[in-house]
mmCIF file of C-alpha atoms in Angstrom:
data_model
loop_
_atom_site.group_PDB
_atom_site.id
_atom_site.type_symbol
_atom_site.label_atom_id
_atom_site.label_comp_id
_atom_site.label_asym_id
_atom_site.label_seq_id
_atom_site.Cartn_x
_atom_site.Cartn_y
_atom_site.Cartn_z
ATOM 1 C CA UNK D 1 27.569 11.230 33.589
ATOM 2 C CA UNK D 2 27.037 9.552 30.635
ATOM 3 C CA UNK D 3 30.930 9.280 30.565
ATOM 4 C CA UNK D 4 30.930 7.036 34.050
ATOM 5 C CA UNK D 5 28.175 4.404 32.486
ATOM 6 C CA UNK D 6 30.842 2.988 29.651
ATOM 7 C CA UNK D 7 31.742 -0.218 30.391
ATOM 8 C CA UNK D 8 35.505 0.787 29.583
ATOM 9 C CA UNK D 9 35.896 3.609 32.281
ATOM 10 C CA UNK D 10 34.112 1.847 34.619
ATOM 11 C CA UNK D 11 36.607 -1.086 34.036
ATOM 12 C CA UNK D 12 39.373 1.192 34.748
ATOM 13 C CA UNK D 13 37.892 2.870 37.414
ATOM 14 C CA UNK D 14 38.151 -0.483 39.406
ATOM 15 C CA UNK D 15 41.535 -1.303 37.724
ATOM 16 C CA UNK D 16 42.166 1.888 39.551
ATOM 17 C CA UNK D 17 40.911 1.828 42.548
ATOM 18 C CA UNK D 18 42.896 -1.458 43.591
ATOM 19 C CA UNK D 19 46.466 -0.209 42.395
ATOM 20 C CA UNK D 20 45.457 3.183 45.005
ATOM 21 C CA UNK D 21 45.127 0.709 47.406
ATOM 22 C CA UNK D 22 47.704 -0.889 47.021
ATOM 23 C CA UNK D 23 50.209 1.523 46.094
ATOM 24 C CA UNK D 24 48.866 3.196 49.299
ATOM 25 C CA UNK D 25 50.423 -0.514 51.482
ATOM 26 C CA UNK D 26 53.483 -0.728 49.240
ATOM 27 C CA UNK D 27 53.855 3.098 49.331
ATOM 28 C CA UNK D 28 53.867 3.169 53.239
ATOM 29 C CA UNK D 29 56.203 -0.126 54.367
ATOM 30 C CA UNK D 30 58.578 1.013 51.872
ATOM 31 C CA UNK D 31 58.581 4.352 53.620
ATOM 32 C CA UNK D 32 58.400 3.436 56.708
ATOM 33 C CA UNK D 33 61.201 1.158 56.128
ATOM 34 C CA UNK D 34 63.933 3.333 54.428
ATOM 35 C CA UNK D 35 62.793 5.928 57.502
ATOM 36 C CA UNK D 36 63.935 3.432 59.772
ATOM 37 C CA UNK D 37 67.049 2.735 57.827
ATOM 38 C CA UNK D 38 68.221 6.413 57.707
ATOM 39 C CA UNK D 39 67.667 6.248 61.799
ATOM 40 C CA UNK D 40 69.189 3.249 62.051
ATOM 41 C CA UNK D 41 72.710 4.943 60.320
ATOM 42 C CA UNK D 42 71.885 7.770 61.693
ATOM 43 C CA UNK D 43 72.103 6.596 64.773
ATOM 44 C CA UNK D 44 75.135 4.391 64.173
ATOM 45 C CA UNK D 45 77.156 7.586 62.775
ATOM 46 C CA UNK D 46 76.023 9.421 66.457
ATOM 47 C CA UNK D 47 77.965 6.608 68.735
ATOM 48 C CA UNK D 48 80.809 6.606 66.737
ATOM 49 C CA UNK D 49 82.578 9.754 68.771
ATOM 50 C CA UNK D 50 81.893 8.193 71.429
ATOM 51 C CA UNK D 51 82.903 4.376 70.769
ATOM 52 C CA UNK D 52 86.363 6.236 69.512
ATOM 53 C CA UNK D 53 87.125 8.287 72.182
ATOM 54 C CA UNK D 54 86.944 5.081 74.404
ATOM 55 C CA UNK D 55 88.951 3.289 72.448
ATOM 56 C CA UNK D 56 91.332 6.471 72.314
ATOM 57 C CA UNK D 57 91.366 6.730 68.676
ATOM 58 C CA UNK D 58 89.451 10.520 69.263
ATOM 59 C CA UNK D 59 91.188 13.136 71.723
ATOM 60 C CA UNK D 60 88.745 14.798 73.952
ATOM 61 C CA UNK D 61 89.720 17.750 71.983
ATOM 62 C CA UNK D 62 87.855 17.080 69.660
ATOM 63 C CA UNK D 63 84.745 18.032 71.042
ATOM 64 C CA UNK D 64 86.058 22.284 70.681
ATOM 65 C CA UNK D 65 86.207 21.714 66.956
ATOM 66 C CA UNK D 66 82.630 21.138 66.145
ATOM 67 C CA UNK D 67 84.911 21.021 62.016
ATOM 68 C CA UNK D 68 86.160 17.593 63.531
ATOM 69 C CA UNK D 69 83.267 15.836 64.863
ATOM 70 C CA UNK D 70 81.180 16.738 62.065
ATOM 71 C CA UNK D 71 83.667 15.469 59.289
ATOM 72 C CA UNK D 72 83.998 12.264 61.146
ATOM 73 C CA UNK D 73 79.624 11.926 60.977
ATOM 74 C CA UNK D 74 79.269 13.623 57.725
ATOM 75 C CA UNK D 75 76.492 15.809 59.625
ATOM 76 C CA UNK D 76 76.125 19.667 60.908
ATOM 77 C CA UNK D 77 77.265 19.829 64.623
ATOM 78 C CA UNK D 78 75.141 22.357 67.244
ATOM 79 C CA UNK D 79 76.657 21.723 69.318
ATOM 80 C CA UNK D 80 79.090 19.027 71.743
ATOM 81 C CA UNK D 81 80.736 18.561 74.738
ATOM 82 C CA UNK D 82 81.683 15.567 76.926
ATOM 83 C CA UNK D 83 80.328 15.815 81.118
ATOM 84 C CA UNK D 84 81.524 14.005 84.075
ATOM 85 C CA UNK D 85 79.308 11.116 85.602
ATOM 86 C CA UNK D 86 77.682 13.343 87.844
ATOM 87 C CA UNK D 87 76.454 15.272 84.599
ATOM 88 C CA UNK D 88 78.718 18.507 85.174
ATOM 89 C CA UNK D 89 80.247 19.652 82.072
ATOM 90 C CA UNK D 90 84.439 19.375 81.288
ATOM 91 C CA UNK D 91 85.267 19.855 78.134
ATOM 92 C CA UNK D 92 83.454 22.024 75.423
ATOM 93 C CA UNK D 93 84.157 24.655 72.921
ATOM 94 C CA UNK D 94 82.806 27.531 75.077
ATOM 95 C CA UNK D 95 84.365 28.007 78.321
ATOM 96 C CA UNK D 96 81.974 29.665 80.229
ATOM 97 C CA UNK D 97 80.361 25.823 80.396
ATOM 98 C CA UNK D 98 82.730 24.401 81.853
ATOM 99 C CA UNK D 99 81.740 22.639 85.936
ATOM 100 C CA UNK D 100 78.166 23.643 84.872
ATOM 101 C CA UNK D 101 75.622 21.135 84.855
ATOM 102 C CA UNK D 102 74.318 19.758 81.571
ATOM 103 C CA UNK D 103 71.072 20.278 82.114
ATOM 104 C CA UNK D 104 71.126 24.241 81.983
ATOM 105 C CA UNK D 105 72.277 24.055 78.359
ATOM 106 C CA UNK D 106 69.402 21.284 76.793
ATOM 107 C CA UNK D 107 66.429 22.967 74.504
ATOM 108 C CA UNK D 108 63.146 22.637 76.692
ATOM 109 C CA UNK D 109 61.500 19.766 74.111
ATOM 110 C CA UNK D 110 65.187 18.395 75.343
ATOM 111 C CA UNK D 111 64.002 19.120 79.075
ATOM 112 C CA UNK D 112 60.575 17.957 78.581
ATOM 113 C CA UNK D 113 59.419 16.532 76.383
ATOM 114 C CA UNK D 114 59.130 12.744 76.108
ATOM 115 C CA UNK D 115 59.967 11.676 72.488
ATOM 116 C CA UNK D 116 58.920 8.328 70.475
ATOM 117 C CA UNK D 117 63.173 7.478 69.413
ATOM 118 C CA UNK D 118 62.532 6.712 65.149
ATOM 119 C CA UNK D 119 63.796 3.472 65.997
ATOM 120 C CA UNK D 120 60.088 3.047 68.061
ATOM 121 C CA UNK D 121 62.037 1.061 71.444
ATOM 122 C CA UNK D 122 60.903 3.159 74.177
ATOM 123 C CA UNK D 123 59.499 6.708 75.348
ATOM 124 C CA UNK D 124 63.145 8.984 76.510
ATOM 125 C CA UNK D 125 63.656 12.072 77.097
ATOM 126 C CA UNK D 126 66.831 13.934 78.550
ATOM 127 C CA UNK D 127 64.534 14.004 82.142
ATOM 128 C CA UNK D 128 65.587 10.763 82.270
ATOM 129 C CA UNK D 129 68.048 9.952 79.452
ATOM 130 C CA UNK D 130 71.228 9.873 82.192
ATOM 131 C CA UNK D 131 69.049 6.775 83.919
ATOM 132 C CA UNK D 132 68.708 5.259 80.499
ATOM 133 C CA UNK D 133 72.964 4.880 80.026
ATOM 134 C CA UNK D 134 73.655 4.425 83.688
ATOM 135 C CA UNK D 135 71.368 1.005 82.698
ATOM 136 C CA UNK D 136 74.151 0.370 80.645
ATOM 137 C CA UNK D 137 72.697 1.398 77.387
ATOM 138 C CA UNK D 138 75.986 3.121 75.833
ATOM 139 C CA UNK D 139 74.270 5.387 73.438
ATOM 140 C CA UNK D 140 71.497 6.937 73.675
ATOM 141 C CA UNK D 141 69.246 9.815 71.124
ATOM 142 C CA UNK D 142 66.246 11.203 71.059
ATOM 143 C CA UNK D 143 64.970 13.585 67.963
ATOM 144 C CA UNK D 144 62.905 16.493 68.192
ATOM 145 C CA UNK D 145 61.284 19.800 66.513
ATOM 146 C CA UNK D 146 61.576 22.593 68.701
ATOM 147 C CA UNK D 147 58.974 25.650 68.456
ATOM 148 C CA UNK D 148 60.138 27.228 65.776
ATOM 149 C CA UNK D 149 60.181 24.501 63.610
ATOM 150 C CA UNK D 150 63.437 23.106 63.773
ATOM 151 C CA UNK D 151 64.968 19.958 63.639
ATOM 152 C CA UNK D 152 67.747 18.581 65.933
ATOM 153 C CA UNK D 153 68.707 14.862 67.204
ATOM 154 C CA UNK D 154 70.361 14.339 70.846
ATOM 155 C CA UNK D 155 72.842 11.152 70.891
ATOM 156 C CA UNK D 156 74.241 10.926 74.843
ATOM 157 C CA UNK D 157 77.208 8.254 74.923
ATOM 158 C CA UNK D 158 78.943 6.858 76.884
ATOM 159 C CA UNK D 159 82.839 7.174 77.751
ATOM 160 C CA UNK D 160 84.120 4.541 79.036
ATOM 161 C CA UNK D 161 88.439 2.741 80.124
ATOM 162 C CA UNK D 162 88.480 -0.634 81.254
ATOM 163 C CA UNK D 163 84.592 -1.508 81.797
ATOM 164 C CA UNK D 164 84.443 1.688 83.862
ATOM 165 C CA UNK D 165 82.509 5.644 82.787
ATOM 166 C CA UNK D 166 84.524 8.099 82.661
ATOM 167 C CA UNK D 167 82.411 10.582 81.216
ATOM 168 C CA UNK D 168 79.567 11.441 78.884
ATOM 169 C CA UNK D 169 79.512 12.852 74.852
ATOM 170 C CA UNK D 170 77.125 14.971 74.542
ATOM 171 C CA UNK D 171 76.655 15.338 70.285
ATOM 172 C CA UNK D 172 73.239 17.079 68.998
ATOM 173 C CA UNK D 173 72.816 17.989 65.246
ATOM 174 C CA UNK D 174 70.761 19.587 62.677
ATOM 175 C CA UNK D 175 68.950 16.610 61.561
ATOM 176 C CA UNK D 176 67.303 19.300 59.469
ATOM 177 C CA UNK D 177 68.930 17.194 56.078
ATOM 178 C CA UNK D 178 67.247 13.987 57.824
ATOM 179 C CA UNK D 179 64.086 15.360 57.241
ATOM 180 C CA UNK D 180 63.838 16.860 54.160
ATOM 181 C CA UNK D 181 65.905 12.959 52.993
ATOM 182 C CA UNK D 182 62.914 11.784 54.746
ATOM 183 C CA UNK D 183 59.885 13.638 52.565
ATOM 184 C CA UNK D 184 63.016 13.488 49.555
ATOM 185 C CA UNK D 185 61.698 9.463 49.611
ATOM 186 C CA UNK D 186 57.919 10.179 50.359
ATOM 187 C CA UNK D 187 57.709 12.126 47.480
ATOM 188 C CA UNK D 188 59.741 9.766 45.054
ATOM 189 C CA UNK D 189 57.706 7.049 45.975
ATOM 190 C CA UNK D 190 54.214 9.549 45.743
ATOM 191 C CA UNK D 191 55.516 10.681 42.734
ATOM 192 C CA UNK D 192 56.801 7.235 40.642
ATOM 193 C CA UNK D 193 53.681 5.771 41.702
ATOM 194 C CA UNK D 194 51.072 8.767 40.430
ATOM 195 C CA UNK D 195 53.130 7.881 37.549
ATOM 196 C CA UNK D 196 52.817 4.136 37.478
ATOM 197 C CA UNK D 197 49.040 5.457 38.114
ATOM 198 C CA UNK D 198 48.586 7.091 35.157
ATOM 199 C CA UNK D 199 50.321 4.638 32.690
ATOM 200 C CA UNK D 200 49.217 2.003 33.449
ATOM 201 C CA UNK D 201 45.721 3.430 33.398
ATOM 202 C CA UNK D 202 46.535 5.266 30.181
ATOM 203 C CA UNK D 203 48.129 1.185 29.244
ATOM 204 C CA UNK D 204 44.673 -0.403 29.850
ATOM 205 C CA UNK D 205 42.277 2.130 28.918
ATOM 206 C CA UNK D 206 43.950 1.529 25.557
ATOM 207 C CA UNK D 207 44.044 -2.206 25.852
ATOM 208 C CA UNK D 208 40.452 -2.592 26.915
ATOM 209 C CA UNK D 209 39.116 -0.325 24.552
ATOM 210 C CA UNK D 210 40.743 -1.537 21.609
ATOM 211 C CA UNK D 211 39.745 -5.469 22.952
ATOM 212 C CA UNK D 212 35.729 -4.675 24.131
ATOM 213 C CA UNK D 213 34.491 -1.419 23.258
ATOM 214 C CA UNK D 214 34.640 -2.163 18.927
ATOM 215 C CA UNK D 215 32.636 -5.618 19.329
ATOM 216 C CA UNK D 216 30.339 -4.539 21.848
ATOM 217 C CA UNK D 217 29.683 -1.120 19.569
ATOM 218 C CA UNK D 218 29.507 -3.608 16.739
ATOM 219 C CA UNK D 219 26.859 -5.926 18.247
ATOM 220 C CA UNK D 220 24.845 -3.120 19.785
ATOM 221 C CA UNK D 221 24.487 -1.361 16.261
ATOM 222 C CA UNK D 222 23.070 -5.178 14.568
ATOM 223 C CA UNK D 223 20.831 -4.775 17.061
ATOM 224 C CA UNK D 224 19.743 -1.304 15.984
ATOM 225 C CA UNK D 225 18.932 -2.505 12.275
ATOM 226 C CA UNK D 226 17.320 -5.226 13.870
ATOM 227 C CA UNK D 227 14.679 -3.509 15.683
ATOM 228 C CA UNK D 228 14.309 -0.821 12.698
ATOM 229 C CA UNK D 229 13.091 -4.578 10.599
ATOM 230 C CA UNK D 230 17.288 -4.760 9.006
ATOM 231 C CA UNK D 231 17.203 -8.611 9.648
ATOM 232 C CA UNK D 232 19.514 -8.691 6.967
ATOM 233 C CA UNK D 233 22.867 -6.942 9.017
ATOM 234 C CA UNK D 234 24.550 -9.805 11.354
ATOM 235 C CA UNK D 235 28.003 -8.603 13.347
ATOM 236 C CA UNK D 236 31.019 -9.120 11.864
ATOM 237 C CA UNK D 237 33.066 -12.037 13.869
ATOM 238 C CA UNK D 238 36.869 -10.616 15.185
ATOM 239 C CA UNK D 239 39.798 -13.249 15.635
ATOM 240 C CA UNK D 240 39.845 -12.823 19.900
ATOM 241 C CA UNK D 241 37.462 -15.891 21.122
ATOM 242 C CA UNK D 242 36.342 -15.128 24.183
ATOM 243 C CA UNK D 243 33.049 -14.858 26.328
ATOM 244 C CA UNK D 244 31.499 -11.754 23.136
ATOM 245 C CA UNK D 245 32.765 -14.049 20.512
ATOM 246 C CA UNK D 246 30.713 -16.104 21.829
ATOM 247 C CA UNK D 247 27.582 -13.637 22.000
ATOM 248 C CA UNK D 248 28.685 -12.857 18.440
ATOM 249 C CA UNK D 249 27.800 -16.006 17.087
ATOM 250 C CA UNK D 250 24.114 -16.499 19.705
ATOM 251 C CA UNK D 251 23.080 -13.099 18.258
ATOM 252 C CA UNK D 252 24.359 -13.918 14.389
ATOM 253 C CA UNK D 253 22.537 -16.960 15.640
ATOM 254 C CA UNK D 254 18.957 -15.507 17.415
ATOM 255 C CA UNK D 255 19.136 -13.029 13.669
ATOM 256 C CA UNK D 256 19.010 -16.112 11.237
ATOM 257 C CA UNK D 257 16.643 -17.738 13.628
ATOM 258 C CA UNK D 258 14.154 -14.576 13.436
ATOM 259 C CA UNK D 259 14.526 -13.773 9.768
ATOM 260 C CA UNK D 260 14.163 -17.649 8.841
ATOM 261 C CA UNK D 261 10.614 -17.293 11.681
ATOM 262 C CA UNK D 262 9.662 -14.026 9.355
ATOM 263 C CA UNK D 263 9.767 -15.770 6.016
ATOM 264 C CA UNK D 264 8.226 -18.741 6.919
ATOM 265 C CA UNK D 265 5.690 -16.154 8.479
ATOM 266 C CA UNK D 266 5.432 -14.322 5.509
ATOM 267 C CA UNK D 267 4.293 -17.748 3.363
ATOM 268 C CA UNK D 268 2.148 -18.492 5.551
ATOM 269 C CA UNK D 269 0.028 -15.096 5.548
ATOM 270 C CA UNK D 270 0.793 -15.162 2.120
ATOM 271 C CA UNK D 271 -0.684 -18.653 1.991
ATOM 272 C CA UNK D 272 -4.286 -17.613 4.904
ATOM 273 C CA UNK D 273 -4.143 -15.290 2.160
ATOM 274 C CA UNK D 274 -5.203 -16.535 -0.812
ATOM 275 C CA UNK D 275 -6.960 -19.293 0.425
ATOM 276 C CA UNK D 276 -9.086 -16.350 2.336
ATOM 277 C CA UNK D 277 -9.313 -14.994 -0.870
ATOM 278 C CA UNK D 278 -10.409 -18.601 -1.758
ATOM 279 C CA UNK D 279 -12.854 -19.236 0.632
ATOM 280 C CA UNK D 280 -15.421 -15.324 0.132
ATOM 281 C CA UNK D 281 -15.031 -16.331 -3.843
ATOM 282 C CA UNK D 282 -16.620 -19.220 -3.043
ATOM 283 C CA UNK D 283 -18.994 -18.631 -0.095
ATOM 284 C CA UNK D 284 -19.895 -15.548 -2.423
ATOM 285 C CA UNK D 285 -21.536 -17.658 -4.949
ATOM 286 C CA UNK D 286 -23.356 -20.004 -2.023
ATOM 287 C CA UNK D 287 -27.281 -19.993 -1.852
ATOM 288 C CA UNK D 288 -27.032 -19.396 1.437
ATOM 289 C CA UNK D 289 -26.269 -15.860 3.668
ATOM 290 C CA UNK D 290 -23.054 -16.744 5.520
ATOM 291 C CA UNK D 291 -21.422 -14.413 8.380
ATOM 292 C CA UNK D 292 -19.457 -14.563 10.749
ATOM 293 C CA UNK D 293 -19.194 -12.868 14.728
ATOM 294 C CA UNK D 294 -16.913 -12.572 17.320
ATOM 295 C CA UNK D 295 -17.512 -12.930 20.713
ATOM 296 C CA UNK D 296 -18.872 -9.413 20.890
ATOM 297 C CA UNK D 297 -21.761 -10.701 18.849
ATOM 298 C CA UNK D 298 -21.093 -8.592 15.624
ATOM 299 C CA UNK D 299 -19.786 -9.142 12.245
ATOM 300 C CA UNK D 300 -16.614 -9.601 11.271
ATOM 301 C CA UNK D 301 -17.388 -10.965 7.709
ATOM 302 C CA UNK D 302 -21.149 -11.545 5.312
ATOM 303 C CA UNK D 303 -20.552 -13.187 2.470
ATOM 304 C CA UNK D 304 -22.279 -11.290 -0.862
ATOM 305 C CA UNK D 305 -26.104 -13.634 -0.339
ATOM 306 C CA UNK D 306 -26.146 -12.378 2.938
ATOM 307 C CA UNK D 307 -25.903 -8.400 2.247
ATOM 308 C CA UNK D 308 -28.182 -8.691 0.064
ATOM 309 C CA UNK D 309 -30.839 -10.213 1.577
ATOM 310 C CA UNK D 310 -30.503 -7.735 4.326
ATOM 311 C CA UNK D 311 -29.663 -4.505 2.238
ATOM 312 C CA UNK D 312 -26.701 -3.789 3.459
ATOM 313 C CA UNK D 313 -23.257 -3.239 1.833
ATOM 314 C CA UNK D 314 -20.510 -5.143 3.495
ATOM 315 C CA UNK D 315 -19.268 -1.892 5.262
ATOM 316 C CA UNK D 316 -22.385 -1.364 7.238
ATOM 317 C CA UNK D 317 -22.113 -4.375 8.514
ATOM 318 C CA UNK D 318 -18.882 -4.622 9.273
ATOM 319 C CA UNK D 319 -19.098 -1.149 11.059
ATOM 320 C CA UNK D 320 -19.696 -2.613 14.640
ATOM 321 C CA UNK D 321 -23.576 -3.573 13.404
ATOM 322 C CA UNK D 322 -24.748 -6.357 16.517
ATOM 323 C CA UNK D 323 -26.443 -9.333 14.787
ATOM 324 C CA UNK D 324 -29.911 -8.606 16.919
ATOM 325 C CA UNK D 325 -29.902 -5.268 14.473
ATOM 326 C CA UNK D 326 -31.266 -7.904 11.752
ATOM 327 C CA UNK D 327 -33.674 -9.117 13.488
ATOM 328 C CA UNK D 328 -37.207 -8.073 15.052
ATOM 329 C CA UNK D 329 -37.675 -6.296 17.931
ATOM 330 C CA UNK D 330 -39.431 -9.893 20.033
ATOM 331 C CA UNK D 331 -36.387 -12.313 18.632
ATOM 332 C CA UNK D 332 -33.478 -9.507 20.302
ATOM 333 C CA UNK D 333 -33.499 -10.814 24.230
ATOM 334 C CA UNK D 334 -34.623 -15.218 22.299
ATOM 335 C CA UNK D 335 -31.556 -14.088 19.818
ATOM 336 C CA UNK D 336 -28.742 -13.634 22.391
ATOM 337 C CA UNK D 337 -30.196 -16.382 25.073
ATOM 338 C CA UNK D 338 -28.917 -18.292 22.022
ATOM 339 C CA UNK D 339 -25.902 -16.515 21.442
ATOM 340 C CA UNK D 340 -24.934 -16.982 24.976
ATOM 341 C CA UNK D 341 -25.980 -20.905 24.918
ATOM 342 C CA UNK D 342 -23.864 -21.258 21.979
ATOM 343 C CA UNK D 343 -20.712 -19.668 23.467
ATOM 344 C CA UNK D 344 -20.929 -22.478 26.604
ATOM 345 C CA UNK D 345 -21.724 -25.334 24.021
ATOM 346 C CA UNK D 346 -25.120 -26.167 26.112
ATOM 347 C CA UNK D 347 -26.964 -24.614 22.314
ATOM 348 C CA UNK D 348 -25.698 -26.285 18.872
ATOM 349 C CA UNK D 349 -28.933 -26.403 16.788
ATOM 350 C CA UNK D 350 -30.729 -24.548 14.407
ATOM 351 C CA UNK D 351 -32.643 -21.728 15.606
ATOM 352 C CA UNK D 352 -35.534 -19.819 13.710
ATOM 353 C CA UNK D 353 -35.655 -16.271 13.774
ATOM 354 C CA UNK D 354 -38.339 -13.189 12.309
ATOM 355 C CA UNK D 355 -35.264 -11.037 10.986
ATOM 356 C CA UNK D 356 -35.366 -7.036 9.439
ATOM 357 C CA UNK D 357 -34.580 -6.116 6.225
ATOM 358 C CA UNK D 358 -33.029 -2.587 5.887
ATOM 359 C CA UNK D 359 -36.324 -1.220 4.606
ATOM 360 C CA UNK D 360 -38.314 -2.746 7.201
ATOM 361 C CA UNK D 361 -39.865 -5.820 5.823
ATOM 362 C CA UNK D 362 -39.948 -9.169 7.654
ATOM 363 C CA UNK D 363 -39.018 -12.114 6.348
ATOM 364 C CA UNK D 364 -38.288 -15.553 8.997
ATOM 365 C CA UNK D 365 -34.420 -17.011 9.175
ATOM 366 C CA UNK D 366 -33.422 -20.237 10.285
ATOM 367 C CA UNK D 367 -29.722 -20.159 11.423
ATOM 368 C CA UNK D 368 -27.417 -22.031 12.581
#
């Protein structure tokens, strides 16, 4: 999962997703366009023999030789014949077909299924084929797939003479090559799209990695050093001027400020320590006991006079001895109340108590 958390991977995946969506939309559009062009070309070729027969440029006997029409339309002829207006066959390669109705020689798919033609015009089948063509359409075609998976196209064209319908030319071709051509177009586009996605992803990954990762790694490295206390480390400046360059400048300025602040604090700390030493030296020379308490009443400092007077070392006083431990029992409640009053600002005068040394001897003290 750490791999997918990298910024380079995230950006590349986002671009890859966008490319996939765009190329898929383009692929659907262009593949459909090419398929329509193929279907249009095949439709024009299948309509050509009927037009030539109407113009007397192609003899009726050509239906007896599949090779003639096959070479004309450049497709493999499966079957072709000519019918009268009533659908009775009167020209065919097989004489046994003569005089019989066209319906006997249609495949079940042509007969029964309603199939949308490849141009998307209307739903047609050979049940309505003759009706459509008699309504003024000179050529009607359908594409169908048999139960065996074979792909065919059928065409029924009017044969005219001086605007009078003499009959119909039926042509059935093997459309396997047409289907294969469509699949080849799809596969070619798919291969091209995959190759384009692969190459652009590699280029994008290299460019994005080169553009972002070194600078981000440099920033991370310097911040890790700063975390460990190496405040002298700085991020090297790169030639690219962008948001990351601005971030690098800000990081370096931040580290400069932190370093200067720490230097100042160190100097202040040294000065405070020196001042504290001078305070201790002076307080130890005073003839009076001097002490500091925290808010709970425990000792945080005592000069030598106080330690000598109460017969405790500094270490003993600092080990969380409470100031009431230096007083007789009768004074504890009053001294505690006075201490609370002082904290709350209600008392700021001298207080007298009876104190007890470590050896148990009692003596009076005055506390300010």
